[in-house]
Amino acid sequence: MDVPMSLSSPTTRQLNNDEKLPAAKLAGVQYAIVLLLAVLVAGLWRLQVLGADNWKVLAEANRVRKVPVLAPRGKIFDREGRILVDNYPSVSCYLLVEQIKDPSVDLPLIASGLHLPIEQIQATLKRFQGAAKYQPIPLKQDISQDEQAFVEAHRNELPELETHDEQRRLYPKDGFAAHMIGYVGEVSEQMLQNDERYAFYSPGDVVGRSGVEQTYDALLRGKDGSRDIIVNSHGKEVGHLGQELAVPGQDLKLTIDLDVQRAAEKAMDGKNGAMVAMDPHTGEILAMVSRPSFDPNQFSVRLTKSYWNEILTNPDHPLMNKTIQAQLAPGSTFKIIMSVAGLQEQMAQDLNVGCSGGATFYGHFFACDLHHGHVDIHNAIPYSCDTFYYTLANRLGIDKIAQYASAFGLGQHTGVDLPDEASGTVPSTQWALKNYHRKWYAGETISVGIGQGAVTVTPLQMARALGGIASGGVMHRPHLVFPEEMPKDFASALEASFPGSGEKTVPIDPANWQTVTDGMAEVTSPGAFHTAAASHLDGIDFAGKTGTAQVIGHDALAKTNKGHDTVPNAWFVGMAPRRNPDIVVAVLWEHGNGGFNSAKLASQVVNAFVTKQRRLANNLRIAEVPKEAPKQSPENPADPSKAVAVTETKADAAAGPGAE
């Protein structure tokens, strides 16, 4: 029997020693394990303790989605509370990028269901590629019922699509008051990058892009809210958690009188040009029309390429608000400025000329349309005699003319609360030196004297200037929104954003004021040479001044075919009554041929205004009979004189000394 080998034999001990690790290695392994555990513990601490709130938010986001609730824009009303701009319920489709890894996979189906070119969707995604993943991307606004049904039917296949209920802008039809009201649209990348006003806006936000909509966007816009909804793993809505209510935008009441606006729109129908009506007592704009117009409803949703191209290629510039942006020679309407300057400088009182069809100055013959014979300041305005004003301009000189034109607000912004107002041009010796680095030639002054040459104005400037002259030199800043409609800080910022000549008074001698206003009244009175006699309004003290502005020089006109583009522009600025008027109307009819044509358009608006004021005066007087007034009886009949008195108009009461 063999004896078992001892466990302590050399061979066994050698094997056991070979299996044991060296103490240094064992310690290293232990330290590595401890370090690994420490790292794991630290990671768990960071995730579960330090990052608990963050992961809680992320986990919540997997089941809760914040849906924006867009605030409806404030409505816009006329001065009597009649609605001009409303909102209507609409549905828009958005894309949720966080719901999908690769949006391009579903693009063909989405494009087909929403009736969109796939290139348009790709362009939209590219524009929003820098936006946060959770931000919905607007794909299509104001979708149809068929498109809503498509989204609902493909909830499981296309969880990235969702619809939002919104309020969309509803503007008047046929471009009614479009330039004055403006339109809304998505904020552009350029606006977000370069305009401080839009620093807190995001891509896709709808903002005012022109007119009142742009100027008062901060008031009209309101504050968006949100709705927290519970969604499942497929992004489908399964419940609600809560909501933050949207704050609607502020409603705005404009100074526009809807009845006067309708009369102005009707008068300008089918014509190119502009018309503006204003209350010279306050600067309140009563009507504003620019033609041709555009449909702002086309801009309230995504603008079609065809409509945009149609507007851009139209040579008559439908997007231009010609009441504040058309800078054209004023023609003979400028002669009222000349008359005031000549009278105030004591040069026109004794000026007498014999008009035989024109006069020669500095070796050049300047024509007059008619042979007026003897002309002085009293018949120069109704005759609109160029020869008289050539002579007066030569005596005054360009710098004196510029002084008075500038005093009455020409060549500078009026400060109207609309974007992109033009300033026009009032030439002077300094102007020629600054802009053309040359001296001013005396012969150039002759044309300026009749509102031609280098002088350019806007219709609103002429309405304010001539309305100010008829008001004894008192001029107010034109505006479309009543000051009390705005918070004080907003009103202060607005005035700084739209600087202009503002509130001012230009001293006019009462005798000169009477001469000029009587002359303007003669313009619309029956008379052989009176330029707007056909626009006379029976029973209304209607005054004004016509202007026919050449768009091409006499010499050039003789050498070219006399097409439509060579027909003169027709101007007229009128007011009622002649002194301290309640309304002033400026009309620019492009290629309208003669100021007498524009006078007929202005008379329609003045007639509508005065007729309404008389009707309101009747109603107002009847309504304001004191309750304690004695009742009518056979012994105490009503006073017939008081019954007649209610026909007195606001114009009659405010006409001032010497008014008719």
XYZ file of C-alpha atoms in Angstrom:
660
model
C 0.000 0.000 0.000
C 1.364 3.311 -1.093
C 1.714 6.054 1.396
C -0.135 9.298 0.319
C 1.997 12.199 -0.607
C 2.187 14.786 2.117
C 0.385 18.076 1.493
C 3.426 19.860 2.631
C 5.530 18.139 0.116
C 7.769 20.358 -2.019
C 5.701 19.728 -5.146
C 2.391 20.783 -3.535
C 3.875 23.833 -1.917
C 5.346 24.848 -5.287
C 1.920 24.654 -6.987
C 0.222 26.698 -4.253
C 2.877 29.352 -4.432
C 2.495 29.575 -8.198
C -1.302 30.236 -7.872
C -0.889 33.099 -5.406
C -0.593 36.725 -6.728
C 2.162 38.901 -5.516
C 1.083 41.219 -2.756
C 1.730 44.328 -4.897
C -0.456 43.106 -7.719
C -3.216 42.132 -5.324
C -3.174 45.562 -3.778
C -3.339 47.180 -7.227
C -6.392 45.123 -8.156
C -8.071 46.047 -4.908
C -7.392 49.739 -5.434
C -8.730 49.518 -9.009
C -11.937 47.907 -7.765
C -12.340 50.570 -5.108
C -11.702 53.322 -7.657
C -14.216 51.806 -10.061
C -16.805 51.587 -7.322
C -16.081 55.189 -6.372
C -16.599 56.298 -9.957
C -19.874 54.382 -10.140
C -21.039 55.824 -6.848
C -20.086 59.337 -7.964
C -21.938 58.844 -11.229
C -25.002 57.584 -9.435
C -24.783 60.561 -7.062
C -24.527 62.956 -9.984
C -27.440 61.360 -11.813
C -29.769 60.670 -8.923
C -28.968 63.512 -6.579
C -27.242 66.405 -8.295
C -29.072 65.914 -11.592
C -32.365 64.804 -10.157
C -34.224 67.950 -11.123
C -32.883 67.894 -14.665
C -33.777 64.263 -15.246
C -37.144 64.852 -13.658
C -37.807 67.578 -16.228
C -36.635 65.327 -19.067
C -38.739 62.470 -17.827
C -41.707 64.786 -17.525
C -41.101 65.976 -21.066
C -41.478 62.417 -22.300
C -45.084 62.476 -21.208
C -45.958 66.220 -20.984
C -45.821 68.572 -23.953
C -46.240 72.319 -23.784
C -48.461 73.491 -26.650
C -48.381 77.220 -27.386
C -51.670 79.125 -27.343
C -51.323 82.176 -29.562
C -52.869 85.388 -28.328
C -55.464 86.895 -30.680
C -54.425 90.298 -32.002
C -56.413 93.301 -30.911
C -59.208 94.382 -33.211
C -59.132 97.702 -35.047
C -62.105 100.074 -35.095
C -62.908 103.423 -36.653
C -63.499 106.540 -34.543
C -67.142 105.561 -33.939
C -66.395 101.997 -32.878
C -67.208 100.343 -36.200
C -64.946 97.392 -36.856
C -62.293 97.608 -39.550
C -60.112 94.578 -38.777
C -61.387 91.429 -37.074
C -60.086 87.906 -36.362
C -61.460 84.550 -37.449
C -60.796 81.010 -36.084
C -58.196 79.086 -38.028
C -56.221 75.839 -37.760
C -52.510 75.564 -38.551
C -50.286 72.496 -38.877
C -46.961 72.225 -37.038
C -44.070 69.757 -37.125
C -42.590 68.384 -33.872
C -38.955 67.594 -34.610
C -38.428 65.896 -31.230
C -40.857 63.147 -32.236
C -38.727 61.822 -35.105
C -35.073 61.101 -35.796
C -35.094 61.795 -39.520
C -37.854 64.155 -40.741
C -36.936 63.631 -44.384
C -38.336 60.079 -44.335
C -41.920 61.274 -43.952
C -41.666 64.403 -46.090
C -43.252 62.947 -49.264
C -46.357 61.823 -47.358
C -46.592 65.104 -45.436
C -46.195 67.159 -48.587
C -48.905 65.187 -50.333
C -51.380 65.397 -47.441
C -50.879 69.128 -46.852
C -50.727 69.986 -50.570
C -47.302 71.585 -50.234
C -44.237 71.359 -52.483
C -41.662 69.202 -50.748
C -39.073 71.899 -51.473
C -41.089 74.373 -49.400
C -41.104 72.038 -46.398
C -37.366 71.485 -46.746
C -36.801 75.239 -46.858
C -38.917 75.655 -43.708
C -36.914 72.989 -41.854
C -33.676 74.635 -42.905
C -34.880 77.997 -41.622
C -35.702 76.490 -38.216
C -32.665 74.229 -37.926
C -31.171 76.434 -35.211
C -34.358 76.456 -33.129
C -34.853 74.363 -29.996
C -35.918 70.763 -30.595
C -39.104 71.189 -28.584
C -40.233 74.238 -30.596
C -43.038 73.370 -33.044
C -42.237 74.348 -36.626
C -45.122 75.897 -38.589
C -45.670 73.983 -41.808
C -48.929 75.417 -43.113
C -51.326 78.043 -41.827
C -55.087 78.066 -42.191
C -55.313 74.461 -43.373
C -58.492 73.137 -44.951
C -60.860 70.583 -43.419
C -59.464 67.910 -45.741
C -55.957 68.641 -44.503
C -57.142 68.530 -40.887
C -58.666 65.124 -41.597
C -55.355 63.961 -43.090
C -53.471 64.866 -39.911
C -56.031 63.109 -37.708
C -56.040 59.986 -39.873
C -52.243 59.674 -39.741
C -51.689 60.238 -36.011
C -49.878 56.890 -35.594
C -47.862 57.095 -38.811
C -46.974 60.778 -38.446
C -46.732 61.559 -34.715
C -44.626 64.600 -35.603
C -47.647 66.434 -36.990
C -50.037 68.375 -34.781
C -52.619 71.110 -35.269
C -53.137 74.319 -33.299
C -56.231 76.475 -33.140
C -55.365 80.096 -33.882
C -56.982 83.448 -34.549
C -56.195 84.754 -38.024
C -56.518 88.344 -39.291
C -59.580 89.272 -41.349
C -59.161 92.491 -43.344
C -61.700 94.432 -45.424
C -62.194 93.256 -49.004
C -60.838 94.838 -52.179
C -57.879 96.510 -50.468
C -60.100 98.889 -48.484
C -57.794 101.130 -46.382
C -55.038 98.551 -46.919
C -52.085 100.940 -46.887
C -53.246 102.679 -43.749
C -54.113 99.471 -41.843
C -51.193 97.409 -43.147
C -50.879 93.649 -42.799
C -49.258 90.941 -40.660
C -46.805 88.227 -41.572
C -44.078 85.989 -40.162
C -41.107 87.806 -38.712
C -38.208 87.468 -41.148
C -34.652 86.376 -40.374
C -33.436 89.827 -41.328
C -35.818 91.455 -38.855
C -34.706 89.112 -36.084
C -31.026 89.809 -36.733
C -30.993 93.526 -37.488
C -33.953 95.143 -35.768
C -33.928 95.776 -32.015
C -37.725 95.883 -31.968
C -37.827 92.132 -32.641
C -35.084 91.068 -30.226
C -37.529 89.003 -28.154
C -39.375 87.426 -31.058
C -38.835 83.891 -32.381
C -38.918 82.456 -35.910
C -42.493 81.834 -36.958
C -43.961 84.640 -34.842
C -46.586 86.730 -36.612
C -45.955 90.479 -36.468
C -47.205 93.648 -38.122
C -45.323 94.268 -41.338
C -46.740 97.642 -42.467
C -49.178 100.406 -41.595
C -50.906 100.607 -38.220
C -50.296 96.868 -37.767
C -46.539 97.530 -37.708
C -46.482 100.787 -35.736
C -48.741 99.479 -32.968
C -47.643 95.821 -33.067
C -46.564 95.862 -29.414
C -50.101 96.835 -28.349
C -52.008 94.704 -30.835
C -49.916 91.571 -30.354
C -50.894 90.502 -26.821
C -49.102 87.761 -24.850
C -49.098 84.106 -25.894
C -50.128 81.404 -23.443
C -49.549 77.636 -23.347
C -51.322 74.355 -22.654
C -49.695 71.340 -20.961
C -50.915 68.064 -22.438
C -50.064 64.458 -21.557
C -48.870 62.308 -24.461
C -48.022 58.628 -24.772
C -44.847 57.135 -26.207
C -46.205 57.727 -29.713
C -46.800 61.407 -29.019
C -50.571 61.026 -28.991
C -52.486 63.286 -26.624
C -54.091 61.363 -23.777
C -54.865 64.053 -21.184
C -54.460 67.613 -19.906
C -52.500 69.008 -16.968
C -53.069 72.752 -17.055
C -52.752 75.906 -19.063
C -51.483 79.469 -19.017
C -54.106 81.683 -20.576
C -53.150 83.910 -23.499
C -53.649 87.631 -23.038
C -55.423 89.130 -26.086
C -53.901 92.165 -27.730
C -55.296 95.612 -27.113
C -58.072 96.843 -29.364
C -57.346 100.111 -31.157
C -59.704 102.896 -32.118
C -58.448 104.867 -35.105
C -59.216 108.458 -36.013
C -60.561 107.208 -39.356
C -64.215 107.993 -40.097
C -65.584 104.998 -41.980
C -68.095 107.125 -43.886
C -65.429 109.564 -45.071
C -63.130 106.646 -45.900
C -65.843 105.064 -48.046
C -66.366 108.320 -49.920
C -62.624 108.612 -50.547
C -62.335 104.975 -51.685
C -65.223 105.466 -54.087
C -63.743 108.681 -55.480
C -60.369 107.006 -56.156
C -61.834 103.832 -57.643
C -60.074 102.902 -60.890
C -57.446 105.644 -60.558
C -53.787 105.696 -59.571
C -52.750 108.112 -56.876
C -53.646 109.035 -53.317
C -56.160 110.902 -51.203
C -55.953 111.923 -47.563
C -58.508 113.775 -45.426
C -57.587 115.340 -42.098
C -59.046 117.442 -39.308
C -56.667 120.451 -39.161
C -57.874 121.327 -35.638
C -56.285 118.169 -34.213
C -54.246 116.414 -36.907
C -56.635 113.443 -36.838
C -56.636 111.621 -40.169
C -60.207 110.988 -41.310
C -59.458 109.001 -44.479
C -56.407 107.667 -46.297
C -56.456 105.993 -49.711
C -53.625 104.893 -51.990
C -54.139 103.363 -55.414
C -53.566 100.788 -56.725
C -54.141 98.768 -53.584
C -53.443 95.188 -52.513
C -55.253 92.488 -50.559
C -53.773 92.242 -47.037
C -55.692 88.995 -46.504
C -53.185 87.400 -48.882
C -50.418 88.286 -46.407
C -52.163 87.041 -43.250
C -51.383 83.452 -44.307
C -48.367 82.263 -46.269
C -48.124 84.511 -49.322
C -48.310 82.724 -52.653
C -45.445 83.207 -55.043
C -47.756 84.134 -57.911
C -49.447 86.953 -55.963
C -46.094 88.285 -54.746
C -44.708 88.340 -58.286
C -47.856 90.080 -59.484
C -47.327 92.873 -56.959
C -43.591 93.212 -57.564
C -43.949 93.489 -61.329
C -46.792 96.022 -61.213
C -45.309 99.332 -62.456
C -47.840 101.310 -60.380
C -46.335 100.026 -57.089
C -49.354 98.650 -55.168
C -47.403 98.323 -51.913
C -46.426 102.005 -51.854
C -48.527 104.178 -49.577
C -48.579 107.170 -51.889
C -50.154 109.466 -49.311
C -46.851 109.479 -47.396
C -44.331 108.036 -49.878
C -45.078 109.533 -53.303
C -42.592 112.406 -53.706
C -43.750 114.448 -56.679
C -43.834 118.048 -57.857
C -46.916 119.711 -56.293
C -47.676 121.946 -59.276
C -49.802 124.994 -58.622
C -50.908 123.884 -55.156
C -47.488 125.258 -54.164
C -48.707 128.728 -55.140
C -50.465 129.006 -51.770
C -47.062 128.756 -50.087
C -45.806 131.346 -52.560
C -48.759 133.648 -51.839
C -48.172 133.565 -48.081
C -44.451 134.163 -48.559
C -45.057 137.088 -50.927
C -47.632 138.704 -48.654
C -45.660 138.223 -45.457
C -42.582 139.710 -47.139
C -44.642 142.680 -48.397
C -43.871 141.830 -52.041
C -47.208 140.525 -53.317
C -49.575 143.289 -52.168
C -48.580 145.688 -54.938
C -47.441 143.162 -57.530
C -49.299 143.548 -60.824
C -48.458 141.682 -64.003
C -49.864 141.610 -67.490
C -50.152 137.973 -68.519
C -50.000 137.457 -72.268
C -49.257 133.738 -72.098
C -45.937 133.798 -70.259
C -42.817 135.857 -69.591
C -39.089 135.773 -70.246
C -36.557 135.404 -67.417
C -32.800 135.069 -67.835
C -33.103 134.612 -71.571
C -35.669 131.811 -71.380
C -39.403 132.041 -72.068
C -41.614 130.502 -69.357
C -45.109 129.743 -70.620
C -48.478 130.277 -68.941
C -51.488 128.187 -69.962
C -53.736 131.176 -70.712
C -53.666 134.895 -71.477
C -55.025 136.157 -68.162
C -54.493 139.856 -68.775
C -54.150 141.997 -65.647
C -53.338 139.864 -62.600
C -52.767 140.817 -58.956
C -52.687 138.820 -55.726
C -56.498 138.811 -55.472
C -57.098 136.978 -58.740
C -53.723 135.214 -59.062
C -54.903 132.302 -56.871
C -58.257 131.569 -58.598
C -56.673 132.174 -62.031
C -53.569 130.157 -61.040
C -51.583 132.488 -63.281
C -48.067 131.140 -63.818
C -46.783 134.507 -65.045
C -47.678 136.148 -61.731
C -45.891 133.479 -59.702
C -42.857 133.428 -62.008
C -42.472 137.117 -61.234
C -43.076 136.659 -57.502
C -40.555 133.802 -57.319
C -37.928 135.921 -59.060
C -38.436 138.661 -56.458
C -38.446 136.367 -53.447
C -35.438 134.235 -54.408
C -34.977 130.542 -53.723
C -33.834 130.837 -50.109
C -36.823 132.925 -49.050
C -39.139 130.450 -50.798
C -37.356 127.579 -49.021
C -37.735 129.361 -45.688
C -41.531 129.497 -45.948
C -41.891 126.043 -47.501
C -39.856 124.531 -44.676
C -41.796 126.514 -42.070
C -44.979 124.856 -43.311
C -43.454 121.378 -43.043
C -42.383 120.656 -46.622
C -39.104 118.827 -47.160
C -39.395 117.032 -43.787
C -41.401 114.289 -42.132
C -44.790 115.208 -40.737
C -44.324 112.702 -37.899
C -47.392 110.663 -38.862
C -47.546 107.356 -36.991
C -46.872 105.193 -40.051
C -43.594 103.537 -41.070
C -41.370 104.683 -43.930
C -42.706 108.202 -44.437
C -40.848 110.147 -47.155
C -39.609 113.698 -46.607
C -39.782 115.287 -50.058
C -37.415 118.049 -51.199
C -37.279 121.801 -50.712
C -34.413 123.173 -52.847
C -32.181 126.038 -51.744
C -28.695 127.341 -52.413
C -27.406 125.202 -49.547
C -29.285 122.160 -50.877
C -27.681 122.516 -54.330
C -24.230 122.882 -52.797
C -24.648 119.905 -50.454
C -26.211 117.488 -52.928
C -24.715 118.537 -56.264
C -21.664 120.558 -55.248
C -22.702 123.458 -57.393
C -24.313 126.836 -57.018
C -28.016 127.443 -57.459
C -28.927 129.234 -60.672
C -31.467 132.026 -60.505
C -33.305 130.646 -63.544
C -34.144 127.496 -61.575
C -36.130 129.572 -59.078
C -38.707 130.490 -61.733
C -39.965 126.885 -62.080
C -39.989 126.358 -58.317
C -42.373 129.328 -58.050
C -45.140 127.264 -59.688
C -44.335 124.006 -57.863
C -42.175 122.477 -60.564
C -38.425 121.948 -60.823
C -36.642 120.396 -57.852
C -39.424 120.778 -55.274
C -41.218 117.527 -54.326
C -43.871 116.822 -51.695
C -46.188 114.099 -50.433
C -49.995 114.459 -50.385
C -50.033 114.381 -46.574
C -47.495 117.214 -46.428
C -49.651 119.362 -48.697
C -52.811 118.592 -46.700
C -51.082 119.614 -43.484
C -49.449 122.712 -44.978
C -52.533 124.179 -46.667
C -54.807 123.129 -43.827
C -52.392 124.890 -41.478
C -52.437 128.063 -43.577
C -56.248 128.054 -43.641
C -56.128 127.642 -39.838
C -54.106 130.825 -39.410
C -50.720 129.091 -39.375
C -51.539 126.510 -36.673
C -50.281 123.030 -37.598
C -50.659 119.707 -35.807
C -48.921 116.358 -36.154
C -51.040 114.025 -38.300
C -51.977 110.787 -36.522
C -54.168 107.721 -36.936
C -54.606 106.603 -33.324
C -56.054 108.687 -30.525
C -53.362 109.493 -27.909
C -55.587 108.246 -25.088
C -55.529 104.788 -26.694
C -51.851 104.383 -25.767
C -49.980 103.993 -22.462
C -47.906 107.082 -21.684
C -44.554 105.324 -22.050
C -45.601 103.900 -25.407
C -46.783 107.314 -26.592
C -43.449 108.884 -25.620
C -41.491 106.173 -27.427
C -43.762 106.536 -30.452
C -43.119 110.267 -30.735
C -39.379 109.627 -30.585
C -39.642 106.906 -33.245
C -41.593 109.101 -35.664
C -39.976 112.537 -35.497
C -41.337 115.333 -37.618
C -42.052 119.027 -37.670
C -44.637 118.374 -34.930
C -46.983 120.895 -33.386
C -46.141 124.406 -34.543
C -47.555 127.803 -35.399
C -46.320 129.917 -38.293
C -47.340 133.569 -37.759
C -49.574 134.900 -40.550
C -50.872 138.448 -40.604
C -54.726 138.329 -40.356
C -55.118 140.490 -43.458
C -52.843 138.147 -45.441
C -54.687 135.129 -44.054
C -57.969 136.561 -45.267
C -56.552 137.359 -48.721
C -55.226 133.832 -49.221
C -58.300 131.995 -47.902
C -60.658 134.197 -49.919
C -58.547 133.467 -52.983
C -58.882 129.724 -52.372
C -62.647 130.117 -52.010
C -62.724 131.829 -55.415
C -60.972 128.802 -56.953
C -64.115 126.702 -56.468
C -66.567 129.513 -57.222
C -68.149 130.096 -60.651
C -65.867 132.223 -62.807
C -64.365 132.307 -66.278
C -60.774 131.648 -65.224
C -61.465 129.878 -61.897
C -59.669 126.545 -62.116
C -62.122 124.433 -60.070
C -65.409 126.191 -60.756
C -67.000 122.871 -61.772
C -66.420 121.560 -58.234
C -68.487 124.266 -56.547
C -70.701 122.928 -53.737
C -73.934 124.803 -53.130
C -74.439 125.642 -49.481
C -70.906 124.607 -48.480
C -68.002 127.011 -47.991
C -65.596 124.914 -50.048
C -62.157 126.362 -50.873
C -58.919 124.989 -52.271
C -56.199 125.087 -54.891
C -55.676 123.053 -58.037
C -52.341 121.907 -59.369
C -51.309 120.462 -62.732
C -47.757 119.124 -62.482
C -45.867 118.302 -65.644
C -44.125 114.931 -65.553
C -41.994 115.841 -68.565
C -40.599 119.190 -69.683
C -42.261 121.251 -72.415
C -39.288 120.821 -74.755
C -39.135 117.064 -74.230
C -42.900 116.773 -74.533
C -42.807 118.411 -77.968
C -40.334 115.782 -79.195
C -42.073 112.646 -77.913
C -45.286 110.761 -78.461
C -47.885 112.055 -76.041
C -48.787 108.743 -74.360
C -50.408 108.170 -70.986
C -47.085 108.405 -69.163
C -46.637 111.987 -70.364
C -50.030 113.194 -69.080
C -49.565 115.620 -66.148
C -50.345 114.703 -62.568
C -53.493 116.303 -61.185
C -53.370 117.801 -57.682
C -55.947 119.459 -55.496
C -55.966 120.518 -51.854
C -59.333 121.679 -50.532
C -60.945 122.526 -47.221
C -64.302 123.425 -45.682
C -64.883 126.061 -44.562
C -62.258 128.384 -46.049
C -60.996 129.629 -42.649
C -60.385 127.438 -39.583
C -61.538 124.403 -41.591
C -62.981 121.244 -40.092
C -61.652 119.115 -42.935
C -58.825 119.377 -45.443
C -58.513 116.967 -48.376
C -55.438 116.448 -50.567
C -55.749 114.541 -53.842
C -53.028 113.271 -56.146
C -54.317 111.691 -59.350
C -51.352 110.379 -61.280
C -51.666 111.333 -64.944
C -55.058 112.847 -64.160
C -54.366 115.639 -66.680
C -55.597 118.656 -64.683
C -56.136 119.779 -61.122
C -59.786 120.475 -61.896
C -60.273 116.703 -62.203
C -58.839 116.079 -58.737
C -60.991 118.915 -57.368
C -64.098 116.952 -58.363
C -62.841 113.969 -56.355
C -62.137 116.083 -53.290
C -65.563 117.726 -53.483
C -67.209 114.306 -53.132
C -65.401 113.689 -49.853
C -66.034 117.191 -48.503
C -69.710 116.909 -49.394
C -69.970 113.527 -47.622
C -68.258 114.938 -44.526
C -70.351 118.114 -44.272
C -73.593 116.248 -44.956
C -72.815 113.849 -42.133
C -71.863 116.656 -39.731
C -75.147 118.435 -40.436
C -77.100 115.252 -39.870
C -75.265 114.595 -36.591
C -75.798 118.191 -35.517
C -79.550 117.799 -36.026
C -79.669 114.541 -34.100
C -77.427 115.904 -31.358
C -79.420 119.068 -30.824
C -82.684 117.119 -30.581
C -81.185 114.607 -28.140
C -79.760 117.320 -25.885
C -83.039 119.112 -25.082
C -82.965 119.596 -21.247
C -85.434 117.471 -19.313
C -86.739 120.542 -17.481
C -87.599 122.320 -20.750
C -91.264 123.397 -20.829
C -93.539 121.118 -22.772
C -94.975 122.343 -26.027
C -98.565 123.517 -25.711
C -100.958 125.820 -27.582
C -100.075 128.556 -25.093
C -96.314 127.878 -25.399
C -95.540 126.870 -29.014
C -92.042 125.772 -29.997
C -89.782 128.584 -31.107
C -89.384 128.244 -34.928
C -86.011 130.027 -34.823
C -84.594 127.274 -32.602
C -85.816 124.598 -34.986
C -83.852 126.267 -37.785
C -80.766 126.695 -35.607
C -80.118 122.951 -35.411
C -79.021 122.981 -39.061
C -75.966 125.036 -38.152
C -72.884 122.980 -38.881
C -69.713 122.509 -36.921
C -67.995 124.254 -39.814
C -70.229 127.327 -39.473
C -69.624 127.561 -35.736
C -65.833 127.290 -35.988
C -65.305 129.435 -39.055
C -64.052 132.462 -37.153
C -64.121 136.132 -38.074
C -65.072 136.917 -41.657
C -66.159 133.390 -42.540
C -69.106 132.870 -44.833
